[in-house]
PDB file of C-alpha atoms and ligand atoms in Angstrom:
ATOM      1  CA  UNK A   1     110.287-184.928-240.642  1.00 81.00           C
ATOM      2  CA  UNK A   2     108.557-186.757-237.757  1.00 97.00           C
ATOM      3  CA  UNK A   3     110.174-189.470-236.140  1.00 98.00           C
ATOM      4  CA  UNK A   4     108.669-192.877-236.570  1.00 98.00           C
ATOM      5  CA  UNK A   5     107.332-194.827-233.273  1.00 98.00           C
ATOM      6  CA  UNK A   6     107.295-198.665-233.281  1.00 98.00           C
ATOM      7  CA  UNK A   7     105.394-199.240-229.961  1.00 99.00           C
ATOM      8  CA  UNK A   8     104.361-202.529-228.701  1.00 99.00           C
ATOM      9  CA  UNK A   9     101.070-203.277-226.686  1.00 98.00           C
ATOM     10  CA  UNK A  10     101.402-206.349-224.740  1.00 98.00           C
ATOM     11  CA  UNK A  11      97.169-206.510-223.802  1.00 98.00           C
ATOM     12  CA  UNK A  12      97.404-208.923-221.003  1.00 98.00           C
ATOM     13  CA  UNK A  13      99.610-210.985-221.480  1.00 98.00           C
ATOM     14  CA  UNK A  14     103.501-211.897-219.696  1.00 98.00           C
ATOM     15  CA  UNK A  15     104.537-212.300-216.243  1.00 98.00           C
ATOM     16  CA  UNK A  16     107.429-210.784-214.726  1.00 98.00           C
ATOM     17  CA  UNK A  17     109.729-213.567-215.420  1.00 98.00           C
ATOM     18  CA  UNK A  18     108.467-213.956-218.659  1.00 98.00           C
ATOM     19  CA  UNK A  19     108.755-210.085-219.237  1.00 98.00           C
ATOM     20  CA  UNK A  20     112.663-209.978-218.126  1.00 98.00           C
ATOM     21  CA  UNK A  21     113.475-212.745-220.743  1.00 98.00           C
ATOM     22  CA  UNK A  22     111.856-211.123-223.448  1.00 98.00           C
ATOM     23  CA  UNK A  23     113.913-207.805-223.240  1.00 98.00           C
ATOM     24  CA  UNK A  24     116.782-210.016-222.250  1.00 98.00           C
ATOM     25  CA  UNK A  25     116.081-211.314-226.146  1.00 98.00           C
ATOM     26  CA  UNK A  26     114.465-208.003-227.730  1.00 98.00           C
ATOM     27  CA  UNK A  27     117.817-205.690-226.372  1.00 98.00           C
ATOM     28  CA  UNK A  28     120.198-206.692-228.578  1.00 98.00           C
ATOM     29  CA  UNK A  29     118.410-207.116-231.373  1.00 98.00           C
ATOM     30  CA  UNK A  30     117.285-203.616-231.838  1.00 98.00           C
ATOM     31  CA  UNK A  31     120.940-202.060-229.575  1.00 97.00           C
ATOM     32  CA  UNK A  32     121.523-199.898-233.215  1.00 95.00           C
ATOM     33  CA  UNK A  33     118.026-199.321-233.822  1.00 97.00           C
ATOM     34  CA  UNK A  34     118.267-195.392-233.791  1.00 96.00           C
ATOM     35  CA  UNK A  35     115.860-194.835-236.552  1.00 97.00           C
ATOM     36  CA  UNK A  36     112.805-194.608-234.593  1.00 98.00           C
ATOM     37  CA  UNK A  37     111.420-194.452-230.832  1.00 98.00           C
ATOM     38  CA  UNK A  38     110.750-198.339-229.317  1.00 98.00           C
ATOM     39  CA  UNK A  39     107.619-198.350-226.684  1.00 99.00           C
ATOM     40  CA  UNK A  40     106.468-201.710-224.900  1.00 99.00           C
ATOM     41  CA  UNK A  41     104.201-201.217-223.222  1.00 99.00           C
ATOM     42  CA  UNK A  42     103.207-204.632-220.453  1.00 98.00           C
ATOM     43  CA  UNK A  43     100.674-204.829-218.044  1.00 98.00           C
ATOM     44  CA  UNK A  44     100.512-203.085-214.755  1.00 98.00           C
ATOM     45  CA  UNK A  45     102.599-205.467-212.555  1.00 98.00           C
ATOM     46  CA  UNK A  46     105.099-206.277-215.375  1.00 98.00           C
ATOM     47  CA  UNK A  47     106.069-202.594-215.395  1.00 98.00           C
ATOM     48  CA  UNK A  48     108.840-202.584-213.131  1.00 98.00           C
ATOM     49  CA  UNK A  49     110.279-205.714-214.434  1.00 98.00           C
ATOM     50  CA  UNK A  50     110.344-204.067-217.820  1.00 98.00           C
ATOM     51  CA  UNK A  51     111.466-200.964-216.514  1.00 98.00           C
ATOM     52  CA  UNK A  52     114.302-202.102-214.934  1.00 98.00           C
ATOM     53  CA  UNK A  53     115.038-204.749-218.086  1.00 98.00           C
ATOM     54  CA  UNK A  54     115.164-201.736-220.550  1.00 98.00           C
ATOM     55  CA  UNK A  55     117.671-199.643-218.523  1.00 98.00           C
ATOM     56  CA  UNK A  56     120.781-198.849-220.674  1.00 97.00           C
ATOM     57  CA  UNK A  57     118.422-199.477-223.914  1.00 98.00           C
ATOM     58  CA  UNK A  58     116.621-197.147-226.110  1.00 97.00           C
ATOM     59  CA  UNK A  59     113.204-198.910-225.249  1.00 98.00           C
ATOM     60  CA  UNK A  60     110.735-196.881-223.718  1.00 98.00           C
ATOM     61  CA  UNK A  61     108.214-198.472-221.157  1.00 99.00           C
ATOM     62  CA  UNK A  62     104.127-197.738-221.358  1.00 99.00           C
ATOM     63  CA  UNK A  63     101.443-198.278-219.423  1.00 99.00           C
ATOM     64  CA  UNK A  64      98.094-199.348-220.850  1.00 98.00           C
ATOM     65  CA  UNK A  65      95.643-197.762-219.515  1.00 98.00           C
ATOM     66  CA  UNK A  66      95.384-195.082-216.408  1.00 98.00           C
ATOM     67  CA  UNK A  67      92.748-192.762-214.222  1.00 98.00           C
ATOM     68  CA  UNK A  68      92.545-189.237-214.463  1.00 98.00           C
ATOM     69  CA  UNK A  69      92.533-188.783-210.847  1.00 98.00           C
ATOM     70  CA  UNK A  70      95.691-188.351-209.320  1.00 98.00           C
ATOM     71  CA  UNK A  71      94.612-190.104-205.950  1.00 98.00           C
ATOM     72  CA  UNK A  72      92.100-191.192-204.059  1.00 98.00           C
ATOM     73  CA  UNK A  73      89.331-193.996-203.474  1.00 98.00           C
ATOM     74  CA  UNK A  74      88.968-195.568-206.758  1.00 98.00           C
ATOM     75  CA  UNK A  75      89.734-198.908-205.862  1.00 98.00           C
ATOM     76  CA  UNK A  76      91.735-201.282-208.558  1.00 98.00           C
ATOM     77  CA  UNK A  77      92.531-197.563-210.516  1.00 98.00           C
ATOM     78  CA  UNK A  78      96.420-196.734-210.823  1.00 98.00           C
ATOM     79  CA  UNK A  79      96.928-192.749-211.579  1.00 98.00           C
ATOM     80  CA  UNK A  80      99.504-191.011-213.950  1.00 98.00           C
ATOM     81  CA  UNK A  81     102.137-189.772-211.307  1.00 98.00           C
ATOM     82  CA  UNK A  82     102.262-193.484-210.269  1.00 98.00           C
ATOM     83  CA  UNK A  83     103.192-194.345-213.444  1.00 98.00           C
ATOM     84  CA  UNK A  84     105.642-191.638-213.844  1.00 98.00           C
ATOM     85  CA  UNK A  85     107.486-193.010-210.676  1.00 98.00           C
ATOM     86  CA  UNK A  86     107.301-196.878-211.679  1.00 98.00           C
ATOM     87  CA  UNK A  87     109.299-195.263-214.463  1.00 98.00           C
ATOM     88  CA  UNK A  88     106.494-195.153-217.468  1.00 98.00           C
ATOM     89  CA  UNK A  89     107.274-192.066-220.113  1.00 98.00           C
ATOM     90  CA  UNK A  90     103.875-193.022-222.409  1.00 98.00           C
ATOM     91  CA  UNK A  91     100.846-194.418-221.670  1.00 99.00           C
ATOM     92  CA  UNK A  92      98.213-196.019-223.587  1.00 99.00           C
ATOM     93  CA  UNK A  93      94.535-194.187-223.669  1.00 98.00           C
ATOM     94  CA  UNK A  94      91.079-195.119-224.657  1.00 98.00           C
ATOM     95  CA  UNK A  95      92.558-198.599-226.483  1.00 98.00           C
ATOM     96  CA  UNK A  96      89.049-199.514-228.590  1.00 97.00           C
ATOM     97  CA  UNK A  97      89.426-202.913-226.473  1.00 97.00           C
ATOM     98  CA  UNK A  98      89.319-200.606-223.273  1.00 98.00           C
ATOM     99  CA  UNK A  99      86.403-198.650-225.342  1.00 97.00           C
ATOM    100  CA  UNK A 100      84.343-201.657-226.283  1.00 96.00           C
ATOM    101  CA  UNK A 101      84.778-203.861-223.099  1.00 97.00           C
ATOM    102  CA  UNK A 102      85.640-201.097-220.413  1.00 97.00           C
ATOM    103  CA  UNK A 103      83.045-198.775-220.997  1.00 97.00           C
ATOM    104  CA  UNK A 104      85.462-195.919-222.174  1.00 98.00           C
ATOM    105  CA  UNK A 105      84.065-192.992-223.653  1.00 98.00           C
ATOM    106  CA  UNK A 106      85.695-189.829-225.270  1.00 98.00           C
ATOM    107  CA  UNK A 107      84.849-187.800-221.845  1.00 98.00           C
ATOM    108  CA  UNK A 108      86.963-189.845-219.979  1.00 98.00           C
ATOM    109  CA  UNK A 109      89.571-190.506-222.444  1.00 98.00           C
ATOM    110  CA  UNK A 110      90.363-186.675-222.660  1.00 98.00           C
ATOM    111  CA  UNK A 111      90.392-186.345-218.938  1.00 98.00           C
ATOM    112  CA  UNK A 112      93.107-189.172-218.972  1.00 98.00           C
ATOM    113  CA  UNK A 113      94.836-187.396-221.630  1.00 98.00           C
ATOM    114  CA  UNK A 114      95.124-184.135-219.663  1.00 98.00           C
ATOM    115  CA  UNK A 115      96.149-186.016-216.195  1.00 98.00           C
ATOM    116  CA  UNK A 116      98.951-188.223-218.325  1.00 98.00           C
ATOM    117  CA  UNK A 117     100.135-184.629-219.573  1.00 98.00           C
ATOM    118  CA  UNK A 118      99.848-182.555-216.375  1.00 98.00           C
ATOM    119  CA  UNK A 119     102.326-185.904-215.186  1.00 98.00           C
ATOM    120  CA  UNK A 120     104.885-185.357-217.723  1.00 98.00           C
ATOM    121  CA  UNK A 121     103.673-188.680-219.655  1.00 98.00           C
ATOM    122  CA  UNK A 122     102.993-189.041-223.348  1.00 98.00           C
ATOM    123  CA  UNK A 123      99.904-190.218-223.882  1.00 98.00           C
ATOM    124  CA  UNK A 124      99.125-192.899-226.877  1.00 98.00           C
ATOM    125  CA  UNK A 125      95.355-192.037-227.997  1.00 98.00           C
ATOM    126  CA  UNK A 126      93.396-194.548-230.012  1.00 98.00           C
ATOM    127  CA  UNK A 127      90.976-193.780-232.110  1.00 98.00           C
ATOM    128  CA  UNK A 128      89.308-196.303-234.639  1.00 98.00           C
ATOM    129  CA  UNK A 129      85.831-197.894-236.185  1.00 97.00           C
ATOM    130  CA  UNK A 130      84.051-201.085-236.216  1.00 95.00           C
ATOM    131  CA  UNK A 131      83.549-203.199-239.046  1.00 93.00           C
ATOM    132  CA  UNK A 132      79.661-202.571-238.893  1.00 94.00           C
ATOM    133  CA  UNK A 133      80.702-198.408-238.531  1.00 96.00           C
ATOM    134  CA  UNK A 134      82.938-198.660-241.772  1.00 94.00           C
ATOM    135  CA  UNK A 135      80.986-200.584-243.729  1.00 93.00           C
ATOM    136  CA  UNK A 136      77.951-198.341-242.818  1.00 96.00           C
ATOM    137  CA  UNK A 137      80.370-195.615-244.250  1.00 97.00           C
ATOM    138  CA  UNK A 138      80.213-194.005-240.986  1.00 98.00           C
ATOM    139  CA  UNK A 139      84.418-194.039-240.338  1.00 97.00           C
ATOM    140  CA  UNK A 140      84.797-190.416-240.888  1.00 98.00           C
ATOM    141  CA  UNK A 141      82.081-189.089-238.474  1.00 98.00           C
ATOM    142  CA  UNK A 142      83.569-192.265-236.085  1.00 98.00           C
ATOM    143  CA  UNK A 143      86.700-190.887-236.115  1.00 98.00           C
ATOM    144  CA  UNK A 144      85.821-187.242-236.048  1.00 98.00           C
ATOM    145  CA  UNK A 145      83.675-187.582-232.741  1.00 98.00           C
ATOM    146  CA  UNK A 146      86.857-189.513-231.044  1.00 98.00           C
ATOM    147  CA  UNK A 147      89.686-187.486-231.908  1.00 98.00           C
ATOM    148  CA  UNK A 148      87.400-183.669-231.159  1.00 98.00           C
ATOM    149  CA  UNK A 149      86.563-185.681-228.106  1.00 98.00           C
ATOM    150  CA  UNK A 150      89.961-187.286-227.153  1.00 98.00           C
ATOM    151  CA  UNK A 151      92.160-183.791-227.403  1.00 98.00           C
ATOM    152  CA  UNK A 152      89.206-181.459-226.481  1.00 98.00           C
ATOM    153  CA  UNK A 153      90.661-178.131-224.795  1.00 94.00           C
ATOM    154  CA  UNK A 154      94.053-179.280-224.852  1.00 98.00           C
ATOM    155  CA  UNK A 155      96.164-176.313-225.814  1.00 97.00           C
ATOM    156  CA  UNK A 156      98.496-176.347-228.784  1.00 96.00           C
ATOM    157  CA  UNK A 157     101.218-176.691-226.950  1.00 97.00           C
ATOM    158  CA  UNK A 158      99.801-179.612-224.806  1.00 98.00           C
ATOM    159  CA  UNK A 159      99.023-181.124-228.125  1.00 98.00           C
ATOM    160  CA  UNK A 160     102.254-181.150-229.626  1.00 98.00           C
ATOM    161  CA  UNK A 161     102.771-184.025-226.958  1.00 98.00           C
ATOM    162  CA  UNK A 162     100.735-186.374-228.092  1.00 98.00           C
ATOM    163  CA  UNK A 163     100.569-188.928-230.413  1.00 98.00           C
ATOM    164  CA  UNK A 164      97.769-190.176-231.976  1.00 98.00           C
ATOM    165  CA  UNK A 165      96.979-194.619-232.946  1.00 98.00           C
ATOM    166  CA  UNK A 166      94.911-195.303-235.790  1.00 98.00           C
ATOM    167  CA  UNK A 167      93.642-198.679-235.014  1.00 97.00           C
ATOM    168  CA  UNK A 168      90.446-200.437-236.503  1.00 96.00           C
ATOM    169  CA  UNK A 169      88.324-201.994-234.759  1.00 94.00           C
ATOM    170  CA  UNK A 170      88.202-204.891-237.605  1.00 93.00           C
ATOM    171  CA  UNK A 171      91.574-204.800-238.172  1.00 93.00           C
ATOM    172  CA  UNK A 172      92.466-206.170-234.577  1.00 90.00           C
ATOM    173  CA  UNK A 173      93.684-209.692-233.464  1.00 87.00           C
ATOM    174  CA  UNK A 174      91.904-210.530-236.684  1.00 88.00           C
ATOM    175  CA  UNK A 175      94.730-210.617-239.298  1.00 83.00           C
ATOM    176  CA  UNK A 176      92.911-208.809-241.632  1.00 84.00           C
ATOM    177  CA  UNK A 177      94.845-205.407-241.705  1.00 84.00           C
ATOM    178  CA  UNK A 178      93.948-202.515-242.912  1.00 88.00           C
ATOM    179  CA  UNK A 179      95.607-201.636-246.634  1.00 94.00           C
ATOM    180  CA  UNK A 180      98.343-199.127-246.709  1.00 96.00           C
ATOM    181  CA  UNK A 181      96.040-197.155-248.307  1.00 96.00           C
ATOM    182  CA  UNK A 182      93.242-197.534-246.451  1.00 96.00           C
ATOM    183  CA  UNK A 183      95.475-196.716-243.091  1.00 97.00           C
ATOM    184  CA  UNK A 184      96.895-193.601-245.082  1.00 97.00           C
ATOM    185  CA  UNK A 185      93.793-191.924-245.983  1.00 97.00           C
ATOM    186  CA  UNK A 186      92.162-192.199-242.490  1.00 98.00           C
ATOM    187  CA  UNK A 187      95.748-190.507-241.180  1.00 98.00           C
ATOM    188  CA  UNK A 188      95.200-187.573-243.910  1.00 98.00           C
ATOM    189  CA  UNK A 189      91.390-187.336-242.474  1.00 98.00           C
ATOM    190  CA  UNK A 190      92.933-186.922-238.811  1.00 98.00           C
ATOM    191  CA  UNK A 191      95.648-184.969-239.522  1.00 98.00           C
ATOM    192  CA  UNK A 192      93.058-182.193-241.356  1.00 98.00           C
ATOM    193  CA  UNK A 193      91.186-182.893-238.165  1.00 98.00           C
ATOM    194  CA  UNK A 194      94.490-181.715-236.353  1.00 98.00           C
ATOM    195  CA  UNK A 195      95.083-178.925-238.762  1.00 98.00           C
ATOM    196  CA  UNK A 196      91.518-177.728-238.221  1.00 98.00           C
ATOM    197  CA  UNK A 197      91.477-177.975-234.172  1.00 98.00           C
ATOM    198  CA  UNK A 198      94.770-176.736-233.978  1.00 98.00           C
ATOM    199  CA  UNK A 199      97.191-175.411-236.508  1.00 97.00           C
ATOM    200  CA  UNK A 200      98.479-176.991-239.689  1.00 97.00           C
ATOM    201  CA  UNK A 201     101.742-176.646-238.036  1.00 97.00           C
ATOM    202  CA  UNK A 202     101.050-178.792-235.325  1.00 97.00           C
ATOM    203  CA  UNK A 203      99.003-180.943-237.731  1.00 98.00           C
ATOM    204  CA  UNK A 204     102.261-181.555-240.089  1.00 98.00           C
ATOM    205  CA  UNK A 205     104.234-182.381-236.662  1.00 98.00           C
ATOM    206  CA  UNK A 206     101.803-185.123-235.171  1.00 98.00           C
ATOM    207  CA  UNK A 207     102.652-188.674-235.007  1.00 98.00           C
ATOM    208  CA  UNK A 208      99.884-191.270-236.150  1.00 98.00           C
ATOM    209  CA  UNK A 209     100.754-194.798-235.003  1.00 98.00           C
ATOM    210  CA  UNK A 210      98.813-197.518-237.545  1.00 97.00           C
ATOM    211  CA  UNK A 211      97.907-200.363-235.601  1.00 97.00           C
ATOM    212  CA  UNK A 212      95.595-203.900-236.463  1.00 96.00           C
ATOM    213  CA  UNK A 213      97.241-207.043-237.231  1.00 95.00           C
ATOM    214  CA  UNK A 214     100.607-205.246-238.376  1.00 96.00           C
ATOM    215  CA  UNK A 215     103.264-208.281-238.434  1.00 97.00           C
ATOM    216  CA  UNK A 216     107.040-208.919-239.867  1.00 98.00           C
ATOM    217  CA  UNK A 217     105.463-209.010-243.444  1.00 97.00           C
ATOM    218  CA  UNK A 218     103.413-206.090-243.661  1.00 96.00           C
ATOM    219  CA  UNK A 219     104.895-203.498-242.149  1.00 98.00           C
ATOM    220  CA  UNK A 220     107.223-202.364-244.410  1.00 98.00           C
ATOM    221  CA  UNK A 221     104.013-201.871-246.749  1.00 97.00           C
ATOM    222  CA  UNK A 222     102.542-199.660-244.299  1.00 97.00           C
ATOM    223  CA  UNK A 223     105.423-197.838-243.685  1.00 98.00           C
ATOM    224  CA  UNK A 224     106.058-196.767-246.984  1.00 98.00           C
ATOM    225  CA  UNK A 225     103.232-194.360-246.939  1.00 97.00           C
ATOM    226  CA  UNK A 226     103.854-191.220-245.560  1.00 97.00           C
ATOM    227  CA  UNK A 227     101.096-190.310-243.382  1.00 97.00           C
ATOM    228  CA  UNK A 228     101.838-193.754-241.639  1.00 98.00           C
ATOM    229  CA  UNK A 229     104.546-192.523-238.779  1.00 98.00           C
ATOM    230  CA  UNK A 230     105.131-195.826-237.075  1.00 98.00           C
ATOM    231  CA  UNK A 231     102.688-198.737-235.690  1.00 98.00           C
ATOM    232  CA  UNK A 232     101.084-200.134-232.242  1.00 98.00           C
ATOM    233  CA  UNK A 233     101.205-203.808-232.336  1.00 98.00           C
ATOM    234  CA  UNK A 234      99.838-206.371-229.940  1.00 98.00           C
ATOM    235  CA  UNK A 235      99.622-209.647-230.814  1.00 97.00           C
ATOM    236  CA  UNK A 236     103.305-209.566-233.172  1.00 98.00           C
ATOM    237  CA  UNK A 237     105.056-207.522-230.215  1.00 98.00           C
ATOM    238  CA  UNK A 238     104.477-210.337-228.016  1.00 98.00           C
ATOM    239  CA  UNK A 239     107.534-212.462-229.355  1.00 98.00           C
ATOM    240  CA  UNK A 240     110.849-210.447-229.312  1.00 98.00           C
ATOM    241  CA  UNK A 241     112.278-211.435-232.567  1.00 98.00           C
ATOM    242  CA  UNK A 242     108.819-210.476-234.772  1.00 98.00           C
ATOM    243  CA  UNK A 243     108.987-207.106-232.703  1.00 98.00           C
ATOM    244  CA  UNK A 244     112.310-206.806-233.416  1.00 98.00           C
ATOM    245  CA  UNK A 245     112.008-206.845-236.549  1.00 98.00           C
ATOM    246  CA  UNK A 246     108.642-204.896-237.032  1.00 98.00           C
ATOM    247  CA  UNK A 247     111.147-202.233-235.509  1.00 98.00           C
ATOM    248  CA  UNK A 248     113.586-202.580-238.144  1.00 98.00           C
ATOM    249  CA  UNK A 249     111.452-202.833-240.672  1.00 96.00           C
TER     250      UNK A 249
HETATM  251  P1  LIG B 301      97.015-206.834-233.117  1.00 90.61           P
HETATM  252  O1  LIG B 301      98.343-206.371-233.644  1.00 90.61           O
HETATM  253  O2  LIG B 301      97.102-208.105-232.328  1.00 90.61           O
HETATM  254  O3  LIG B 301      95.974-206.852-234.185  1.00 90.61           O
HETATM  255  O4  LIG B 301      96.539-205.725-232.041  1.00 90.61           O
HETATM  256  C1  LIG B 301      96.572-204.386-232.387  1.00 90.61           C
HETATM  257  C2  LIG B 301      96.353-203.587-231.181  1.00 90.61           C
HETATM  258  O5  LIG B 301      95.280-203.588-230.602  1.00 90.61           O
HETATM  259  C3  LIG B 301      97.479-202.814-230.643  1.00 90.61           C
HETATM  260  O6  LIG B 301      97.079-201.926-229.658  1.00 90.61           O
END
């Protein structure tokens, strides 16, 4: 039985002040909510805010994005031990917005997946196609090169730490979400992927986190498939009441 994950990804958006009053709100609404693990994860300088907001709570803090070095002269670069200290336990890796406007590739995103991992953090990998890569019928190769990329020469056992976001590129900040289906049957084409890389074991045990325009009404839906083991959210996480109750959905 794997544990759902309802994990919020803020993008850039809340200030520290506006950070403290949203967990002030989001606490007690999901206080019993022991059903599944709750990430938010903010932007770098709201992290201590919200680290210091969720204390006492079940809520998990994330980062969104990291190097792979663990110091040095990379100027405007934040490494995985730092986030370990500011009190992170996840962080988020190769987000397609991070692909598409960043210039992240798989190379780096499995180098940041290691150096999260060597840390102690659990890193969130995206993986996901365009609308012009689906429609092209190209999803399955998409997805293959991303995933063999993102967790290349982990070992098992460094593998059984992560956990893995489905997230289409169409399907984000554009309200069209993927179908229940749709979501399910790229999660059975990863998790062969995992069975094949790895062992079905490990496969059967990894999380995959749906994420694209998942809301208050839809996630239910979603979550009702099996292969679907939680969601990433952005724009819906952003108000602590449609969170909430994405988390107790
Ligand atoms: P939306 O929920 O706003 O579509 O964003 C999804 C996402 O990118 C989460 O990482």
């Amino acid at each position: 039985m794997r544990r759902p994950v309802i994990a919020g990804n803020w993008k850039m958006y809340k200030t520290q002040a506006e950070t403290r009053a949203y967990f002030a709100a989001l606490a007690p609404l999901v206080a019993g909510s022991t059903h599944c693990d709750i990430v938010v994860a903010p932007p770098f300088t709201a992290l201590a805010a919200a680290v210091e907001a969720a204390k006492g709570t079940s809520i998990s803090i994330a980062a969104q994005n990291m190097h792979w070095e663990t110091e040095g002269a990379f100027t405007g670069e934040i490494s995985a031990g730092m986030l370990l200290e500011a009190g992170c336990r996840a962080v988020i890796i190769a987000h397609s917005e991070r692909r598409q406007f960043f210039g992240e590739t798989d190379e780096r995103a499995n180098k940041k997946v290691k150096a999260a991992l060597a840390a102690g953090l659990t890193p969130l990998l995206c993986v996901g196609e365009s609308l012009a890569e689906r429609e092209g019928k190209k999803t399955e190769e998409v997805l293959e090169r991303q995933f063999r990329g993102g967790v290349a020469a982990l070992t098992s056992a460094e593998f059984s730490r992560i956990i893995l976001a489905y997230e289409p590129v169409w399907a984000i900040g554009t309200g069209r979400t993927a179908t229940p289906e749709m979501a399910a049957e790229a999660h059975q084409f990863l998790r062969q992927l995992a069975a094949a890389a790895f062992t079905p074991e490990r496969a059967d045990m990894l999380r995959i986190l749906y994420g694209g325009s998942v809301k208050p009404d839809n996630i239910k839906g979603l979550m009702a498939q099996v292969e679907i083991d939680g969601a990433l959210v952005g724009g819906a996480s952003l108000k602590a009441e449609a969170f909430a109750s994405i988390v107790n959905f």
